[in-house]
Coordinates of C-alpha atoms and ligand atoms in Angstrom, one line a residue:
X282 CA -16.7 -1.5 22.1
X283 CA -14.7 -4.6 22.9
X284 CA -16.1 -7.9 21.6
X285 CA -16.8 -10.4 24.3
X286 CA -15.4 -13.8 23.3
X287 CA -15.5 -17.1 25.1
X288 CA -13.0 -19.9 24.4
X289 CA -13.7 -23.4 25.7
X290 CA -10.8 -25.9 26.0
X291 CA -8.7 -22.9 26.9
X292 CA -6.3 -24.9 29.1
X293 CA -5.4 -27.2 26.2
X294 CA -2.8 -26.9 23.5
X295 CA -4.7 -25.0 20.8
X296 CA -7.0 -23.2 23.3
X297 CA -4.1 -21.7 25.3
X298 CA -2.4 -20.3 22.2
X299 CA -5.7 -18.9 20.9
X300 CA -6.5 -17.2 24.2
X301 CA -3.0 -15.7 24.4
X302 CA -3.3 -14.2 20.9
X303 CA -6.8 -12.9 21.5
X304 CA -5.8 -11.3 24.9
X305 CA -3.0 -9.4 23.2
X306 CA -5.6 -7.7 21.0
X307 CA -7.4 -4.7 22.5
X308 CA -10.5 -5.5 20.5
X309 CA -11.4 -8.5 22.6
X310 CA -12.6 -9.2 26.1
X311 CA -11.6 -12.8 26.7
X312 CA -13.2 -15.4 28.9
X313 CA -11.4 -18.8 29.1
X314 CA -13.2 -22.0 30.1
X315 CA -10.9 -24.5 31.8
X316 CA -12.0 -28.0 32.6
X317 CA -13.0 -28.1 36.3
X318 CA -10.4 -29.6 38.7
X319 CA -10.1 -29.3 42.4
X320 CA -6.5 -28.1 42.3
X321 CA -7.3 -25.0 40.3
X322 CA -4.8 -26.0 37.6
X323 CA -5.0 -23.7 34.6
X324 CA -3.0 -26.2 32.4
X325 CA -1.3 -24.6 29.4
X326 CA -2.6 -21.1 30.4
X327 CA 0.2 -21.1 33.0
X328 CA 2.7 -20.5 30.1
X329 CA 1.1 -17.1 29.4
X330 CA 2.9 -14.1 30.8
X331 CA 1.4 -13.1 34.2
X332 CA 0.5 -9.5 33.1
X333 CA -1.4 -10.8 30.1
X334 CA -3.0 -13.6 32.1
X335 CA -4.6 -10.9 34.4
X336 CA -6.6 -9.7 31.4
X337 CA -8.2 -13.1 30.9
X338 CA -11.3 -14.1 32.8
X339 CA -10.8 -17.7 33.8
X340 CA -13.8 -19.9 34.5
X341 CA -13.7 -23.6 35.6
X342 CA -16.4 -26.0 34.5
X343 CA -17.5 -28.9 32.4
X344 CA -19.2 -28.6 29.0
X345 CA -21.3 -31.6 29.8
X346 CA -23.3 -29.4 32.1
X347 CA -25.9 -27.3 30.5
X348 CA -26.1 -25.1 33.7
X349 CA -22.6 -24.1 33.0
X350 CA -22.9 -23.6 29.2
X351 CA -26.0 -21.5 29.7
X352 CA -24.2 -19.2 32.1
X353 CA -20.9 -18.8 30.3
X354 CA -22.5 -18.0 26.9
X355 CA -24.6 -15.1 28.3
X356 CA -23.7 -11.7 26.8
X357 CA -21.0 -13.2 24.6
X358 CA -20.6 -12.0 21.0
X359 CA -18.4 -14.9 19.9
X360 CA -17.9 -18.4 21.2
X361 CA -15.0 -20.6 20.0
X362 CA -15.6 -24.2 21.2
X363 CA -12.5 -26.3 21.4
X364 CA -13.1 -28.4 24.5
X365 CA -13.1 -32.0 23.7
X366 CA -11.6 -35.4 24.4
X367 CA -9.1 -35.7 21.6
X368 CA -7.1 -38.9 21.9
X369 CA -7.9 -41.7 19.4
X370 CA -6.5 -44.5 21.5
X371 CA -8.4 -43.4 24.6
X372 CA -11.6 -43.4 22.5
X373 CA -11.1 -47.2 22.1
X374 CA -11.0 -47.5 25.9
X375 CA -13.9 -45.2 26.8
X376 CA -16.1 -44.4 23.7
X377 CA -19.0 -43.3 25.9
X378 CA -17.0 -40.5 27.4
X379 CA -16.4 -39.2 23.9
X380 CA -20.2 -39.2 23.2
X381 CA -20.8 -37.4 26.5
X382 CA -18.1 -34.7 26.1
X383 CA -17.8 -34.2 22.3
X384 CA -21.5 -34.7 21.3
X385 CA -23.5 -33.6 24.4
X386 CA -20.9 -31.0 25.2
X387 CA -21.2 -29.5 21.7
X388 CA -25.0 -29.7 21.8
X389 CA -24.9 -27.8 25.1
X390 CA -22.7 -25.1 23.7
X391 CA -24.9 -24.8 20.6
X392 CA -28.2 -24.8 22.4
X393 CA -27.0 -22.3 25.0
X394 CA -25.6 -20.0 22.2
X395 CA -29.0 -20.2 20.5
X396 CA -30.9 -19.3 23.7
X397 CA -28.4 -16.5 24.5
X398 CA -28.4 -15.1 20.9
X399 CA -24.6 -15.4 20.5
X400 CA -23.6 -13.7 17.2
X401 CA -20.9 -16.1 16.0
X402 CA -20.1 -19.6 17.1
X403 CA -17.1 -21.6 15.9
X404 CA -17.2 -25.3 16.5
X405 CA -13.9 -27.2 16.2
X406 CA -13.9 -30.3 14.1
X407 CA -10.9 -32.5 13.0
X408 CA -9.5 -33.9 9.8
X409 CA -10.1 -37.4 11.4
X410 CA -13.8 -37.0 10.3
X411 CA -12.7 -37.7 6.7
X412 CA -10.9 -41.0 7.4
X413 CA -8.2 -42.3 5.0
X414 CA -8.2 -40.0 2.0
X415 CA -10.5 -41.3 -0.8
X416 CA -8.9 -38.6 -3.0
X417 CA -6.4 -35.9 -2.4
X418 CA -6.2 -33.1 -1.6
X419 CA -9.1 -33.6 0.8
X420 CA -11.6 -30.7 0.3
X421 CA -14.6 -29.9 2.4
X422 CA -16.8 -32.0 0.1
X423 CA -14.8 -35.2 0.8
X424 CA -17.1 -37.9 2.3
X425 CA -17.1 -38.3 6.0
X426 CA -15.9 -41.7 7.2
X427 CA -15.3 -42.1 10.9
X428 CA -12.8 -44.8 11.7
X429 CA -12.6 -44.3 15.5
X430 CA -15.1 -43.4 18.2
X431 CA -13.3 -40.1 18.4
X432 CA -13.9 -39.3 14.7
X433 CA -17.5 -40.5 15.1
X434 CA -18.1 -38.2 18.0
X435 CA -16.8 -35.3 16.0
X436 CA -18.9 -36.1 12.9
X437 CA -21.9 -36.2 15.1
X438 CA -21.0 -32.8 16.8
X439 CA -20.4 -31.2 13.3
X440 CA -23.7 -32.5 12.0
X441 CA -25.6 -31.1 15.1
X442 CA -23.9 -27.8 14.5
X443 CA -24.9 -27.8 10.8
X444 CA -28.5 -28.8 11.6
X445 CA -28.7 -25.8 14.1
X446 CA -27.6 -23.6 11.3
X447 CA -30.1 -24.9 8.8
X448 CA -33.0 -25.2 11.3
X449 CA -32.6 -22.2 13.5
X450 CA -30.3 -19.9 11.4
X451 CA -27.7 -20.2 14.1
X452 CA -24.5 -18.3 13.0
X453 CA -22.2 -21.2 13.3
X454 CA -19.0 -22.1 11.4
X455 CA -17.1 -25.4 11.6
X456 CA -13.3 -25.0 11.7
X457 CA -11.6 -28.2 10.7
X458 CA -7.9 -28.3 11.6
X459 CA -5.6 -31.0 10.3
X460 CA -2.8 -32.3 12.6
X461 CA -1.5 -29.3 14.4
X462 CA 1.9 -29.2 16.3
X463 CA 4.1 -26.9 18.4
X464 CA 4.9 -25.8 21.9
X465 CA 2.6 -27.0 24.7
X466 CA 1.2 -30.0 22.9
X467 CA 0.7 -33.1 25.0
X468 CA 2.9 -36.1 24.3
X469 CA -0.1 -38.2 23.2
X470 CA 0.5 -36.6 19.8
X471 CA 3.1 -38.0 17.4
X472 CA 5.5 -35.0 17.2
X473 CA 5.8 -34.5 21.0
X474 CA 6.2 -38.2 21.6
X475 CA 9.0 -38.5 19.1
X476 CA 10.8 -35.3 20.4
X477 CA 10.6 -36.2 24.1
X478 CA 11.7 -39.8 23.4
X479 CA 14.7 -38.7 21.4
X480 CA 15.7 -35.9 23.8
X481 CA 15.6 -38.4 26.8
X482 CA 16.6 -41.8 25.3
X483 CA 18.9 -40.6 22.5
X484 CA 19.3 -43.9 20.7
X485 CA 15.9 -45.6 20.5
X486 CA 12.2 -44.7 20.1
X487 CA 9.0 -46.7 20.4
X488 CA 6.5 -46.1 17.6
X489 CA 3.4 -47.5 16.0
X490 CA 2.7 -47.3 12.2
X491 CA 5.4 -45.2 10.5
X492 CA 4.0 -45.6 7.0
X493 CA 1.1 -43.2 7.5
X494 CA 1.1 -39.7 6.0
X495 CA -0.1 -36.5 7.7
X496 CA -0.6 -32.9 6.7
X497 CA 1.0 -31.0 9.6
X498 CA 0.2 -27.4 10.5
X499 CA 2.3 -25.4 12.9
X500 CA 0.3 -23.9 15.8
X501 CA 0.9 -20.2 14.7
X502 CA -0.7 -21.0 11.3
X503 CA -3.7 -22.8 12.9
X504 CA -4.2 -19.9 15.3
X505 CA -4.1 -17.4 12.5
X506 CA -6.7 -19.5 10.7
X507 CA -9.0 -19.3 13.8
X508 CA -8.3 -15.5 14.0
X509 CA -9.4 -15.1 10.4
X510 CA -12.6 -16.9 11.0
X511 CA -13.2 -14.9 14.2
X512 CA -12.6 -11.6 12.6
X513 CA -14.5 -12.2 9.4
X514 CA -18.1 -11.1 8.9
X515 CA -18.8 -14.1 6.7
X516 CA -20.6 -17.1 8.1
X517 CA -22.1 -18.5 5.0
X518 CA -19.3 -21.0 4.4
X519 CA -20.1 -23.7 6.8
X520 CA -17.0 -26.1 7.0
X521 CA -13.5 -24.9 6.6
X522 CA -10.2 -26.9 6.5
X523 CA -7.3 -25.3 8.3
X524 CA -4.2 -27.0 7.0
X525 CA -0.7 -26.2 5.6
X526 CA -1.1 -28.6 2.6
X527 CA 2.4 -30.0 3.5
X528 CA 2.4 -33.8 3.8
X529 CA 5.0 -36.0 5.3
X530 CA 5.3 -39.8 6.0
X531 CA 5.9 -40.5 9.7
X532 CA 9.2 -42.4 8.9
X533 CA 10.5 -39.2 7.2
X534 CA 9.2 -37.1 10.1
X535 CA 11.4 -39.3 12.4
X536 CA 14.4 -38.4 10.2
X537 CA 13.7 -34.7 10.3
X538 CA 13.6 -34.8 14.1
X539 CA 16.6 -37.1 14.6
X540 CA 18.7 -35.0 12.2
X541 CA 17.9 -31.8 14.2
X542 CA 18.9 -33.5 17.4
X543 CA 22.0 -34.8 15.8
X544 CA 21.2 -38.4 16.5
X545 CA 23.3 -40.6 14.2
X546 CA 22.0 -44.1 15.1
X547 CA 18.4 -44.5 16.1
X548 CA 16.8 -47.8 16.9
X549 CA 13.1 -48.0 16.0
X550 CA 11.1 -50.3 18.1
X551 CA 7.6 -51.2 17.0
X552 CA 5.3 -51.2 20.0
X553 CA 2.1 -53.2 19.5
X554 CA 0.2 -50.9 21.9
X555 CA 0.8 -47.9 19.6
X556 CA -0.6 -49.6 16.5
X557 CA -4.3 -48.8 15.7
X558 CA -6.6 -51.7 14.7
X559 CA -6.2 -52.2 10.9
X560 CA -9.6 -50.8 9.9
X561 CA -9.3 -47.9 12.3
X562 CA -6.0 -46.7 10.9
X563 CA -6.2 -43.5 8.9
X564 CA -3.4 -43.9 6.3
X565 CA -3.4 -40.6 4.6
X566 CA -4.6 -37.0 5.3
X567 CA -3.6 -34.3 2.9
X568 CA -5.8 -31.2 2.8
X569 CA -7.0 -28.8 0.3
X570 CA -6.8 -25.3 1.9
X571 CA -8.2 -23.5 -1.1
X572 CA -11.4 -22.5 0.6
X573 CA -9.8 -20.8 3.6
X574 CA -7.3 -19.1 1.4
X575 CA -10.0 -17.8 -1.0
X576 CA -12.8 -16.9 1.5
X577 CA -10.7 -15.7 4.5
X578 CA -7.5 -14.6 2.9
X579 CA -5.4 -17.0 5.1
X580 CA -2.0 -18.2 4.1
X581 CA 0.1 -20.7 6.0
X582 CA 3.7 -19.6 6.7
X583 CA 5.0 -23.2 7.3
X584 CA 4.0 -24.9 4.1
X585 CA 7.1 -26.6 2.7
X586 CA 9.9 -28.9 3.8
X587 CA 12.2 -26.0 4.8
X588 CA 9.6 -24.1 6.8
X589 CA 8.3 -27.4 8.4
X590 CA 11.8 -28.2 9.5
X591 CA 12.1 -24.7 11.1
X592 CA 8.8 -25.2 12.9
X593 CA 10.1 -28.5 14.2
X594 CA 13.2 -26.8 15.5
X595 CA 11.1 -24.3 17.4
X596 CA 9.1 -27.1 18.9
X597 CA 12.2 -29.0 19.9
X598 CA 13.6 -25.9 21.6
X599 CA 10.4 -25.5 23.6
X600 CA 10.5 -29.1 24.8
X601 CA 14.2 -28.7 25.7
X602 CA 13.5 -25.6 27.7
X603 CA 10.5 -27.1 29.5
X604 CA 12.4 -30.2 30.8
X605 CA 9.6 -30.9 33.3
X606 CA 7.2 -31.6 30.4
X607 CA 9.7 -33.5 28.3
X608 CA 11.0 -35.7 31.1
X609 CA 7.7 -36.5 32.8
X610 CA 6.0 -37.9 29.7
X611 CA 8.5 -39.8 27.5
X612 CA 8.6 -43.3 29.1
X613 CA 5.1 -44.5 28.9
X614 CA 2.8 -44.7 26.0
X615 CA 0.6 -41.6 26.8
X616 CA -2.8 -42.1 25.3
Ligands
NAD310 N1 -4.2 -30.9 18.1 C1 -4.6 -31.2 16.9 O1 -3.8 -31.6 16.1 C2 -6.1 -31.1 16.5 C3 -6.4 -31.4 15.1 C4 -7.7 -31.3 14.7 C5 -8.7 -30.9 15.6 N2 -8.3 -30.6 16.9 C6 -9.4 -30.2 17.8 O2 -9.0 -29.0 18.4 C7 -9.6 -28.9 19.8 C8 -8.5 -28.7 20.8 O3 -7.5 -29.7 20.7 P1 -6.1 -29.7 21.5 O4 -5.1 -30.4 20.6 O5 -5.9 -28.3 22.0 O6 -6.5 -30.7 22.7 P2 -6.2 -30.5 24.2 O7 -6.5 -31.9 24.9 O8 -4.9 -30.0 24.5 O9 -7.4 -29.5 24.7 C9 -8.7 -29.9 24.9 C10 -9.1 -29.2 26.2 O10 -10.5 -29.6 26.4 C11 -10.7 -29.7 27.8 N3 -11.8 -30.6 28.1 C12 -12.0 -31.9 28.0 N4 -13.2 -32.3 28.4 C13 -13.8 -31.2 28.9 C14 -15.1 -31.0 29.5 N5 -15.9 -32.0 29.7 N6 -15.4 -29.7 29.8 C15 -14.5 -28.7 29.6 N7 -13.3 -28.8 29.1 C16 -13.0 -30.1 28.7 C17 -9.4 -30.4 28.2 O11 -9.2 -30.3 29.6 C18 -8.3 -29.7 27.4 O12 -7.8 -28.6 28.1 C19 -10.3 -30.2 20.0 O13 -11.7 -30.0 19.7 C20 -9.7 -31.2 18.9 O14 -10.7 -32.2 18.5 C21 -7.1 -30.7 17.4

């Protein structure tokens, strides 16, 4: 019998790729939750081939509503919760919306899954919960230190999930991706903003802090990480990093992208708006991926400078092909 799986945040970057991969697998009957909007936009799901899209049951709604989460989790075997507000800069503008969506939204999913006896729940966390690395590589025992309202909302959501596991024996796992990149990502993220600016402006880019370091994971690897967690019978490990273990400083990332676009002279303009408050800046994120490799037999494909550069070239190709996306978003600082 097919497993009934619900993915929230399905119209987003990671959600659309996950739904696409699951729908290709005959083992799954996939329901995708898209954020309600009156124009019926299915966001990134529109990049999925029409034939495959027909196999996906699309539902519109808002995870802040327990009426909705109660209904959509009924008769589901697995729920993967990705819906969230994710931008750090916007969390400075509207912290309460992060509390409402990321904390109450996650609570609604957990409580509804508990009431509907869902057999496996995966809650999506983020590397931002660790804050600037206190040691590297960052394993799952690293202290949590939220430096932004976004990170704080994710720490709270994770803790509620863990408390449901301890208190009610809820079969919940926390997947903790580090910075993921690839086709379909919005230009609020560093790699799409650099690519779209370079494609369209050619000789200058506006940036924030370029001395920070990040562990970047290509979308295919992140999705395979989720698939391993979904397919595995294990739920005893509670928090799992998903990361390539490949670290790069943003100034070097700029070089990788400009080289690939054959840009010889690039003016770097520092834009105050793009710089986080000093104590809110996360200077370094480099993951330990030992746990997911050992427990779930996951291996990243894009884990060194050469593979990373290849993944960047695939991402550039996608933005070049989807000119409507790359042109509409490059001018302004998209938070
Ligand atoms: N992209 C990354 O690098 C990264 C890294 C670590 C963790 N994450 C986590 O992965 C998840 C997905 O991130 P993403 O990069 O795909 O972001 P995204 O913004 O592309 O996707 C999030 C989706 O959630 C939806 N959403 C927001 N509020 C909602 C609500 N109230 N009800 C229903 N849906 C709502 C949005 O419309 C969007 O489609 C998030 O939980 C994020 O915190 C992402």
